[in-house]
Structure formats: C-alpha cells, structure tokens
Short mmCIF file of C-alpha atoms in Angstrom, two decimals:
data_model
loop_
_atom_site.label_atom_id
_atom_site.label_comp_id
_atom_site.label_asym_id
_atom_site.label_seq_id
_atom_site.Cartn_x
_atom_site.Cartn_y
_atom_site.Cartn_z
CA UNK A 1 -6.31 39.04 -6.34
CA UNK A 2 -4.97 35.51 -6.79
CA UNK A 3 -1.67 34.58 -5.18
CA UNK A 4 1.31 33.94 -7.45
CA UNK A 5 2.95 30.67 -6.49
CA UNK A 6 6.39 29.72 -7.81
CA UNK A 7 6.54 26.35 -9.54
CA UNK A 8 8.34 24.16 -12.06
CA UNK A 9 6.46 22.20 -14.71
CA UNK A 10 7.67 19.33 -16.87
CA UNK A 11 5.92 17.22 -19.47
CA UNK A 12 6.07 13.46 -18.95
CA UNK A 13 7.76 12.02 -22.06
CA UNK A 14 6.35 8.57 -21.22
CA UNK A 15 2.72 9.72 -21.20
CA UNK A 16 0.39 7.65 -23.39
CA UNK A 17 -2.84 9.70 -23.60
CA UNK A 18 -4.76 7.30 -25.85
CA UNK A 19 -3.48 4.02 -24.39
CA UNK A 20 -5.93 1.50 -23.02
CA UNK A 21 -5.80 0.51 -19.37
CA UNK A 22 -3.78 -2.62 -19.98
CA UNK A 23 -2.52 -5.76 -18.21
CA UNK A 24 0.47 -3.89 -16.76
CA UNK A 25 -1.92 -1.64 -14.86
CA UNK A 26 -4.71 -4.15 -14.20
CA UNK A 27 -2.40 -6.53 -12.33
CA UNK A 28 -2.13 -3.76 -9.72
CA UNK A 29 -5.53 -2.07 -9.66
CA UNK A 30 -8.73 -3.31 -11.26
CA UNK A 31 -12.49 -3.13 -10.85
CA UNK A 32 -12.71 -6.50 -9.11
CA UNK A 33 -10.22 -5.33 -6.50
CA UNK A 34 -12.10 -2.07 -6.11
CA UNK A 35 -15.39 -3.91 -5.53
CA UNK A 36 -13.75 -6.06 -2.88
CA UNK A 37 -12.25 -3.03 -1.14
CA UNK A 38 -15.51 -1.07 -1.21
CA UNK A 39 -17.47 -4.02 0.13
CA UNK A 40 -15.11 -4.30 3.11
CA UNK A 41 -14.57 -0.61 3.82
CA UNK A 42 -18.25 0.32 3.55
CA UNK A 43 -19.01 -2.19 6.32
CA UNK A 44 -16.71 -0.50 8.84
CA UNK A 45 -18.30 1.54 11.64
CA UNK A 46 -18.53 5.19 10.65
CA UNK A 47 -18.13 4.76 6.91
CA UNK A 48 -19.71 7.38 4.65
CA UNK A 49 -18.51 8.88 1.36
CA UNK A 50 -16.74 12.18 1.97
CA UNK A 51 -18.10 15.36 0.41
CA UNK A 52 -17.26 16.55 -3.10
CA UNK A 53 -17.49 20.32 -2.76
CA UNK A 54 -17.85 22.80 -5.60
CA UNK A 55 -15.69 25.90 -5.10
CA UNK A 56 -17.35 28.35 -7.48
CA UNK A 57 -15.69 31.47 -6.09
CA UNK A 58 -12.18 30.12 -6.48
CA UNK A 59 -13.02 28.68 -9.92
CA UNK A 60 -14.11 32.13 -11.12
CA UNK A 61 -10.96 33.68 -9.72
CA UNK A 62 -8.81 31.11 -11.54
CA UNK A 63 -10.62 31.52 -14.84
CA UNK A 64 -11.95 27.96 -15.10
CA UNK A 65 -15.47 26.58 -15.46
CA UNK A 66 -15.67 24.43 -12.33
CA UNK A 67 -13.52 23.32 -9.41
CA UNK A 68 -14.42 20.27 -7.32
CA UNK A 69 -12.70 19.57 -4.00
CA UNK A 70 -12.90 16.12 -2.38
CA UNK A 71 -12.93 16.79 1.38
CA UNK A 72 -11.04 13.91 2.98
CA UNK A 73 -10.83 15.74 6.29
CA UNK A 74 -14.18 14.05 7.03
CA UNK A 75 -12.89 10.48 6.69
CA UNK A 76 -13.57 8.17 9.68
CA UNK A 77 -12.73 10.89 12.20
CA UNK A 78 -9.03 10.60 11.27
CA UNK A 79 -9.04 13.75 9.09
CA UNK A 80 -7.30 11.95 6.22
CA UNK A 81 -7.94 9.61 3.29
CA UNK A 82 -5.32 7.21 4.67
CA UNK A 83 -7.68 4.77 6.50
CA UNK A 84 -8.90 3.64 3.09
CA UNK A 85 -5.45 2.19 2.44
CA UNK A 86 -3.58 1.34 5.62
CA UNK A 87 -6.49 -0.08 7.60
CA UNK A 88 -7.75 -2.02 4.59
CA UNK A 89 -4.31 -3.60 4.12
CA UNK A 90 -4.26 -4.56 7.82
CA UNK A 91 -7.56 -6.36 7.29
CA UNK A 92 -6.20 -8.18 4.24
CA UNK A 93 -3.04 -9.27 6.10
CA UNK A 94 -5.12 -10.58 9.01
CA UNK A 95 -7.48 -12.44 6.68
CA UNK A 96 -4.49 -14.05 4.94
CA UNK A 97 -3.04 -15.10 8.30
CA UNK A 98 -6.36 -16.65 9.38
CA UNK A 99 -6.60 -18.47 6.06
CA UNK A 100 -3.07 -19.83 6.38
CA UNK A 101 -3.36 -20.93 10.01
CA UNK A 102 -6.98 -22.11 10.17
CA UNK A 103 -7.78 -22.82 6.52
CA UNK A 104 -10.99 -20.77 6.69
CA UNK A 105 -12.25 -17.75 4.77
CA UNK A 106 -13.35 -14.81 6.90
CA UNK A 107 -15.52 -11.75 6.52
CA UNK A 108 -15.20 -8.36 8.15
CA UNK A 109 -18.18 -8.94 10.43
CA UNK A 110 -16.65 -12.04 12.02
CA UNK A 111 -13.37 -10.23 12.67
CA UNK A 112 -15.07 -7.15 14.12
CA UNK A 113 -17.18 -9.42 16.33
CA UNK A 114 -13.99 -10.88 17.83
CA UNK A 115 -14.41 -14.39 16.44
CA UNK A 116 -10.66 -14.59 15.75
CA UNK A 117 -9.44 -12.32 18.56
CA UNK A 118 -6.94 -14.79 20.03
CA UNK A 119 -5.24 -15.26 16.69
CA UNK A 120 -5.36 -11.54 15.87
CA UNK A 121 -3.70 -10.63 19.17
CA UNK A 122 -0.66 -12.64 18.10
CA UNK A 123 -0.30 -10.79 14.80
CA UNK A 124 1.95 -7.71 14.68
CA UNK A 125 1.61 -5.22 11.83
CA UNK A 126 4.17 -2.50 11.22
CA UNK A 127 4.72 0.48 8.93
CA UNK A 128 6.85 3.55 8.40
CA UNK A 129 5.08 6.88 8.32
CA UNK A 130 5.24 10.65 8.36
CA UNK A 131 2.04 10.49 10.40
CA UNK A 132 -1.12 9.75 8.45
CA UNK A 133 -0.35 6.28 7.08
CA UNK A 134 0.87 5.09 10.47
CA UNK A 135 -2.20 6.49 12.15
CA UNK A 136 -4.35 4.58 9.66
CA UNK A 137 -2.48 1.32 10.26
CA UNK A 138 -2.71 1.82 14.03
CA UNK A 139 -6.43 2.59 13.79
CA UNK A 140 -7.01 -0.52 11.69
CA UNK A 141 -4.92 -2.69 14.01
CA UNK A 142 -6.97 -1.56 17.00
CA UNK A 143 -10.24 -2.13 15.13
CA UNK A 144 -9.22 -5.66 14.12
CA UNK A 145 -7.38 -6.60 17.33
CA UNK A 146 -3.75 -6.76 16.13
CA UNK A 147 -0.56 -5.50 17.76
CA UNK A 148 0.99 -2.52 15.94
CA UNK A 149 4.49 -1.00 15.82
CA UNK A 150 5.00 2.21 13.82
CA UNK A 151 8.34 3.73 12.78
CA UNK A 152 8.58 7.51 12.35
CA UNK A 153 11.49 9.66 11.21
CA UNK A 154 13.14 12.60 12.92
CA UNK A 155 10.99 15.27 11.26
CA UNK A 156 7.60 13.88 12.35
CA UNK A 157 5.93 16.26 14.81
CA UNK A 158 5.19 15.32 18.40
CA UNK A 159 1.52 15.95 17.67
CA UNK A 160 1.48 13.34 14.91
CA UNK A 161 3.44 10.89 17.07
CA UNK A 162 0.87 11.23 19.86
CA UNK A 163 -2.00 10.80 17.40
CA UNK A 164 -0.57 7.43 16.34
CA UNK A 165 0.07 6.30 19.90
CA UNK A 166 -3.51 7.21 20.83
CA UNK A 167 -4.66 4.16 18.86
CA UNK A 168 -2.55 1.82 20.98
CA UNK A 169 0.47 1.50 18.69
CA UNK A 170 4.06 1.36 19.87
CA UNK A 171 5.84 4.26 18.13
CA UNK A 172 9.58 4.14 17.45
CA UNK A 173 11.44 7.24 16.24
CA UNK A 174 14.11 6.36 13.68
CA UNK A 175 17.15 8.51 12.73
CA UNK A 176 17.15 10.01 9.25
CA UNK A 177 14.42 10.52 6.67
CA UNK A 178 11.13 8.82 5.84
CA UNK A 179 12.97 6.56 3.40
CA UNK A 180 15.38 5.53 6.18
CA UNK A 181 12.38 4.66 8.37
CA UNK A 182 10.98 2.51 5.55
CA UNK A 183 14.21 0.51 5.37
CA UNK A 184 14.30 0.05 9.15
CA UNK A 185 10.69 -1.15 9.10
CA UNK A 186 11.38 -3.86 6.54
CA UNK A 187 14.58 -4.98 8.30
CA UNK A 188 12.89 -5.20 11.70
CA UNK A 189 9.86 -7.01 10.30
CA UNK A 190 12.06 -9.65 8.68
CA UNK A 191 13.90 -10.34 11.92
CA UNK A 192 10.77 -10.29 14.12
CA UNK A 193 8.31 -12.07 11.84
CA UNK A 194 5.99 -9.06 11.63
CA UNK A 195 3.69 -8.09 8.76
CA UNK A 196 4.71 -4.89 6.96
CA UNK A 197 1.85 -2.71 5.76
CA UNK A 198 3.71 -0.30 3.47
CA UNK A 199 2.37 2.34 1.14
CA UNK A 200 5.44 1.79 -1.04
CA UNK A 201 7.41 -1.15 -2.41
CA UNK A 202 10.89 -2.38 -1.55
CA UNK A 203 11.20 -4.44 -4.73
CA UNK A 204 10.13 -7.61 -2.91
CA UNK A 205 6.64 -6.88 -1.58
CA UNK A 206 3.60 -6.52 -3.79
CA UNK A 207 0.36 -7.60 -2.13
CA UNK A 208 0.35 -5.23 0.87
CA UNK A 209 1.17 -2.01 -1.03
CA UNK A 210 -1.26 -3.08 -3.75
CA UNK A 211 -3.99 -3.45 -1.11
CA UNK A 212 -3.14 -0.03 0.30
CA UNK A 213 -3.36 1.52 -3.15
CA UNK A 214 -6.56 -0.36 -4.03
CA UNK A 215 -8.15 1.02 -0.87
CA UNK A 216 -7.22 4.55 -1.92
CA UNK A 217 -9.10 4.01 -5.18
CA UNK A 218 -12.35 4.02 -3.19
CA UNK A 219 -11.88 7.78 -2.75
CA UNK A 220 -11.60 8.28 -6.51
CA UNK A 221 -14.58 6.03 -7.20
CA UNK A 222 -16.70 8.06 -4.78
CA UNK A 223 -15.66 11.30 -6.50
CA UNK A 224 -16.56 9.99 -9.95
CA UNK A 225 -20.01 8.94 -8.73
CA UNK A 226 -20.54 12.32 -7.03
CA UNK A 227 -19.80 14.37 -10.15
CA UNK A 228 -22.80 15.69 -12.08
CA UNK A 229 -23.71 13.28 -14.87
CA UNK A 230 -22.87 15.81 -17.59
CA UNK A 231 -19.40 16.65 -16.22
CA UNK A 232 -16.30 14.99 -17.64
CA UNK A 233 -13.36 16.50 -15.75
CA UNK A 234 -10.59 17.93 -17.90
CA UNK A 235 -7.78 17.83 -15.32
CA UNK A 236 -6.97 16.26 -11.96
CA UNK A 237 -4.15 17.63 -9.83
CA UNK A 238 -2.67 14.84 -7.71
CA UNK A 239 -0.21 15.40 -4.89
CA UNK A 240 2.41 12.67 -4.60
CA UNK A 241 4.81 11.35 -2.01
CA UNK A 242 5.68 7.79 -2.99
CA UNK A 243 2.73 7.96 -5.39
CA UNK A 244 0.11 5.56 -4.04
CA UNK A 245 -2.79 8.01 -3.91
CA UNK A 246 -1.86 9.55 -7.25
CA UNK A 247 -1.64 6.12 -8.90
CA UNK A 248 -4.93 4.94 -7.40
CA UNK A 249 -6.76 8.06 -8.55
CA UNK A 250 -5.19 8.16 -12.01
CA UNK A 251 -6.03 4.46 -12.45
CA UNK A 252 -9.66 4.84 -11.41
CA UNK A 253 -10.26 7.78 -13.74
CA UNK A 254 -8.44 5.91 -16.52
CA UNK A 255 -10.67 2.85 -16.09
CA UNK A 256 -13.82 4.95 -15.84
CA UNK A 257 -13.24 7.37 -18.73
CA UNK A 258 -10.86 5.53 -21.08
CA UNK A 259 -9.39 7.82 -23.73
CA UNK A 260 -11.60 10.68 -22.41
CA UNK A 261 -9.84 10.54 -19.06
CA UNK A 262 -8.71 13.80 -17.48
CA UNK A 263 -5.20 15.13 -17.80
CA UNK A 264 -3.36 13.98 -14.66
CA UNK A 265 -0.85 16.42 -13.17
CA UNK A 266 1.46 15.29 -10.35
CA UNK A 267 2.33 17.91 -7.70
CA UNK A 268 5.22 17.62 -5.20
CA UNK A 269 7.30 19.75 -2.82
CA UNK A 270 10.30 21.10 -4.70
CA UNK A 271 12.81 19.55 -2.28
CA UNK A 272 11.42 16.00 -2.58
CA UNK A 273 10.40 15.89 -6.23
CA UNK A 274 11.08 12.21 -6.88
CA UNK A 275 8.21 11.90 -9.36
CA UNK A 276 9.14 15.09 -11.22
CA UNK A 277 12.65 13.80 -11.84
CA UNK A 278 11.66 10.16 -12.36
CA UNK A 279 9.16 11.04 -15.08
CA UNK A 280 11.56 13.53 -16.62
CA UNK A 281 14.34 10.90 -16.69
CA UNK A 282 11.99 8.06 -17.73
CA UNK A 283 13.27 5.91 -14.87
CA UNK A 284 12.81 5.84 -11.08
CA UNK A 285 15.15 8.46 -9.65
CA UNK A 286 16.09 8.84 -5.98
CA UNK A 287 16.24 12.30 -4.41
CA UNK A 288 18.84 12.63 -1.65
CA UNK A 289 19.76 15.34 0.81
CA UNK A 290 17.36 17.35 2.96
CA UNK A 291 13.89 16.49 1.66
CA UNK A 292 11.88 17.63 4.70
CA UNK A 293 8.85 19.75 3.87
CA UNK A 294 5.95 21.35 5.70
CA UNK A 295 3.98 19.03 3.38
CA UNK A 296 5.27 16.17 5.51
CA UNK A 297 3.13 13.50 3.89
CA UNK A 298 4.80 14.22 0.55
CA UNK A 299 8.41 14.42 1.76
CA UNK A 300 9.61 11.23 0.08
CA UNK A 301 12.78 10.75 -1.93
CA UNK A 302 11.92 7.44 -3.61
CA UNK A 303 8.88 6.57 -5.69
CA UNK A 304 6.82 3.41 -5.33
CA UNK A 305 7.70 1.13 -8.24
CA UNK A 306 4.15 -0.21 -8.08
CA UNK A 307 2.80 3.29 -8.70
CA UNK A 308 5.31 3.75 -11.54
CA UNK A 309 3.51 1.21 -13.73
CA UNK A 310 0.41 3.40 -13.63
CA UNK A 311 1.79 6.94 -13.52
CA UNK A 312 4.62 6.54 -16.04
CA UNK A 313 2.10 6.09 -18.89
CA UNK A 314 -0.85 7.72 -17.10
CA UNK A 315 0.38 11.11 -15.86
CA UNK A 316 0.72 13.92 -18.40
CA UNK A 317 2.66 16.46 -16.34
CA UNK A 318 4.61 16.85 -13.11
CA UNK A 319 5.20 20.02 -11.17
CA UNK A 320 6.91 21.20 -8.00
CA UNK A 321 5.64 23.77 -5.51
CA UNK A 322 7.04 25.49 -2.43
CA UNK A 323 6.25 25.13 1.26
CA UNK A 324 5.19 28.75 1.61
CA UNK A 325 2.56 28.28 -1.09
CA UNK A 326 1.03 25.36 0.80
CA UNK A 327 0.80 27.46 3.96
CA UNK A 328 -0.78 30.35 2.07
CA UNK A 329 -3.28 28.01 0.42
CA UNK A 330 -4.33 26.68 3.82
CA UNK A 331 -5.08 30.25 4.89
CA UNK A 332 -6.86 30.99 1.60
CA UNK A 333 -9.27 28.11 2.20
CA UNK A 334 -9.70 28.93 5.89
CA UNK A 335 -10.56 32.53 5.02
CA UNK A 336 -13.02 31.62 2.27
CA UNK A 337 -11.08 34.25 0.37
CA UNK A 338 -13.13 34.08 -2.85
CA UNK A 339 -16.57 33.67 -1.32
CA UNK A 340 -16.55 29.92 -0.81
CA UNK A 341 -17.34 28.51 2.63
CA UNK A 342 -14.31 28.50 4.98
CA UNK A 343 -12.61 25.12 4.96
CA UNK A 344 -10.00 23.28 7.04
CA UNK A 345 -7.23 21.71 4.95
CA UNK A 346 -3.87 20.32 6.00
CA UNK A 347 -0.38 20.95 4.68
CA UNK A 348 -0.15 17.93 2.38
CA UNK A 349 -3.84 18.04 1.57
CA UNK A 350 -3.64 21.34 -0.31
CA UNK A 351 -0.70 20.49 -2.58
CA UNK A 352 -2.84 19.61 -5.59
CA UNK A 353 -4.79 22.84 -5.24
CA UNK A 354 -1.53 24.77 -4.90
CA UNK A 355 -0.47 23.27 -8.23
CA UNK A 356 -3.71 24.37 -9.88
CA UNK A 357 -3.48 27.92 -8.52
CA UNK A 358 0.15 28.19 -9.63
CA UNK A 359 -0.55 26.88 -13.12
CA UNK A 360 -3.70 28.96 -13.61
CA UNK A 361 -1.77 32.12 -12.80
CA UNK A 362 0.89 31.59 -15.46
CA UNK A 363 -0.32 32.32 -19.01
CA UNK A 364 2.30 30.24 -20.82
CA UNK A 365 2.15 27.20 -18.52
CA UNK A 366 -1.62 27.36 -18.43
CA UNK A 367 -1.72 27.16 -22.22
CA UNK A 368 0.80 24.30 -22.34
CA UNK A 369 -1.29 22.21 -19.96
CA UNK A 370 -4.55 22.96 -21.78
CA UNK A 371 -6.17 24.86 -18.93
CA UNK A 372 -8.98 27.10 -20.24
CA UNK A 373 -12.17 28.83 -19.18
CA UNK A 374 -14.07 25.62 -20.08
CA UNK A 375 -11.95 23.37 -17.83
CA UNK A 376 -13.55 21.37 -15.02
CA UNK A 377 -10.99 20.42 -12.40
CA UNK A 378 -10.91 17.99 -9.48
CA UNK A 379 -8.46 18.26 -6.59
CA UNK A 380 -8.29 15.96 -3.60
CA UNK A 381 -8.04 17.55 -0.17
CA UNK A 382 -6.38 14.47 1.26
CA UNK A 383 -6.10 15.72 4.83
CA UNK A 384 -7.64 18.12 7.26
CA UNK A 385 -5.94 19.31 10.44
CA UNK A 386 -4.11 16.08 11.28
CA UNK A 387 -1.82 18.07 13.58
CA UNK A 388 -4.11 20.73 15.12
CA UNK A 389 -1.26 22.61 16.79
CA UNK A 390 0.67 22.85 13.51
CA UNK A 391 -2.53 23.96 11.80
CA UNK A 392 -3.09 26.73 14.36
CA UNK A 393 0.52 27.86 13.96
CA UNK A 394 0.18 28.16 10.17
CA UNK A 395 -3.36 29.50 9.85
CA UNK A 396 -3.52 31.54 13.05
CA UNK A 397 -6.78 29.93 14.16
CA UNK A 398 -7.85 26.53 15.39
CA UNK A 399 -9.80 24.21 13.09
CA UNK A 400 -12.86 24.77 15.29
CA UNK A 401 -12.57 28.55 14.91
CA UNK A 402 -12.35 28.24 11.12
CA UNK A 403 -15.55 26.21 10.84
CA UNK A 404 -17.52 28.03 13.57
#
C-alpha cells in the first residue's frame, strides 16, 4: 500500500507553458555556459555522470508509466549534487582573480597542477550553508588551493559541520537562520575583501550565483542524455530551497524540449515554502518565523531572485510537504518497498519524490496536475547520506547496511 502524504498544491498564475526560452532566461543560463561548465567539471578528478535509475516497482504502485531517479548520492564522493555548483563557482572566481592580477587566461589543468598556487593561497572564498553547499565550496577551495571560510546557522548538525571542516575550511556558526547566515557572509566578505560563492542573490551579486546555477545544469543535461531516445518526460518534481537547482533543471529541460518541455512542479517543506507563496503572490515573498526542517537543505525563507526569472514563467505548480513524509520516503527507498533495489537517499534529496507520491495518491490533485497512467516522471535524488548519523537515526540502519 502506498503511503498517504499530506500536502498543499497551488497553480502558478505566472506560468507560461508555450513561451520560448527568451533573453530574460538566457542571460542567466544558456547552452554556451553549460558547455563551459561541462568542459571544466568533466576534467576534475573523479568525474563521472551519476546514474539515472528506473524505479519500475514504485512507478507501478503510483499508477504511472515510468519513474526515473537521478542518483546524486554518487557525485564526487560528496554524496550530493552540490559540487557541480559551489566548486565550479570557486574555480570561476579564482580564474577571474588570476585574469585581473596577471592578465592571463587559465585552464583547469594549470590550476590543478599548482601553476598559480601562490596566488590561490591568498584568495579567500566564503559561503553560507546548511551543509551541502558549504561542503562543496570547501572541497573546491581545497582542490584549487584557496582559503575557505564557511558560515553555518544554529540548526546545522555537528555531523555536517565536521564534514565541511574535513576539507580544510574554517567553519563559523552564526546565530539565527540560514538567511541570517547569508547576510553575515556578505557583510563579512565586504569588510575582509573575500569572494562570496553564494547559491542565492543579495540583489547586488550576479556572476557567482549564476556560475553555481550553471554548474547545477550539468546534472540536468546528464539526465536528458541518459533518458531513452523515445521518452519525453511529462513531469519533473523539483525540490527547492532558494531555487538554484530547480531553476537550473527547469531551464535545461526548457531549452532541450521547448514547448514539449515537462510540467515542472516545485516541492518545499511546509514551514519554509518561500517559492509556494512567491509564485502564488506573483512576487518574491519572504517567509519568517521558525523555518527549520529535517529537509535542512530546503529550509530557506527567501528565494533567489536569479532563479525567479526562470521559475516564475517556467514552473507550473508548487507544493508543500511535511518532514515526516520525507523521513518515511527515506525508509521506503531503503527498504526497496515496491521491489526496486534498496537505495540510500538523504532528507532533502527525497523531497521531489515525496511530492510525486503525495500527488499520485490524491485523485483530484492528480487530475489537476495531469498525472496519468501514461506519465513518465523524473525526480532528482539530490543527496545521499550527507550526515550518516542523522541517516541512521531516521532509517534505523547505516547507509552501508542498506546497500549491503
């Protein structure tokens, strides 16, 4: 029997289903930028496309034709899609600094070989994080030889803090929420002369968050190439915090499929549903109060205005889900409950799948969103067990026991 997950669903009144991918979107994400990102990222040690898994058992249980799951728990040994964005943006900031100081163009190979190590050692990159983005920035900084300072908020687990510090970053715990940590990061960077590598915008920055988002698009491009040639997905369920991953994925499918693009559905924790309310209100809307969620990577109260230019016309629906549903979905995947191979998935990584399961189990909402027995769906498992102790607490087994 399928679980029944509580949810809220709203149509996006700004959705433009037949609109072309226009200049407003292309100034942020485009195929030239994707090619540049792929060329760089594919040259990093350990790069390989992550798996696109077909979950036939769960698809049958949900009454759909096919369900594809992009397994980002395999990415670069960091168990998250985040290195595609944060580490790539670190590289771009360092290349810009080398260009400005030495008036030379650089390639990844020269930087990895240590040709500019003295200069790189004097560059400090910084970011705010709930865990995964900061870990990516720290990993990239170590790979490219930069100093790194990461700001975390009160709710970030000790396990995630240690995982960031393991890559040589200085980690500073900031009072308040993720959004408070973002503000502190920008303020400190201005006073210290550091380079911010944000996954969101403060209204002043553009290039760094654009680079982060462009790096994320590599994940979507891989998925499109991995799909069978005769499959045009009908829906994609995209979890959102500030919206970078959702925007990158929506944009890549939009550019690839045009007016045949899949219906994009944004999924968020109910207590931090900044996209749900922003799309509903047709303007960026801040969520205040206690926004902490077990889906820590999605616990954001303010959207990225950069992502808004893509998702405001590009997303068809937004929905909210509950923490308990995310925990149950982690166990569902770990158990292989419908005959699919057991799988490790993290709290934020399952949110899109939670949205699909919730919607598929509600006859009226399912009909509204156009979900039928002929639907082919893609979800993005954006993290594995990024905090193994938290994973064991929720699932009751270690990641190693699940996959044994």
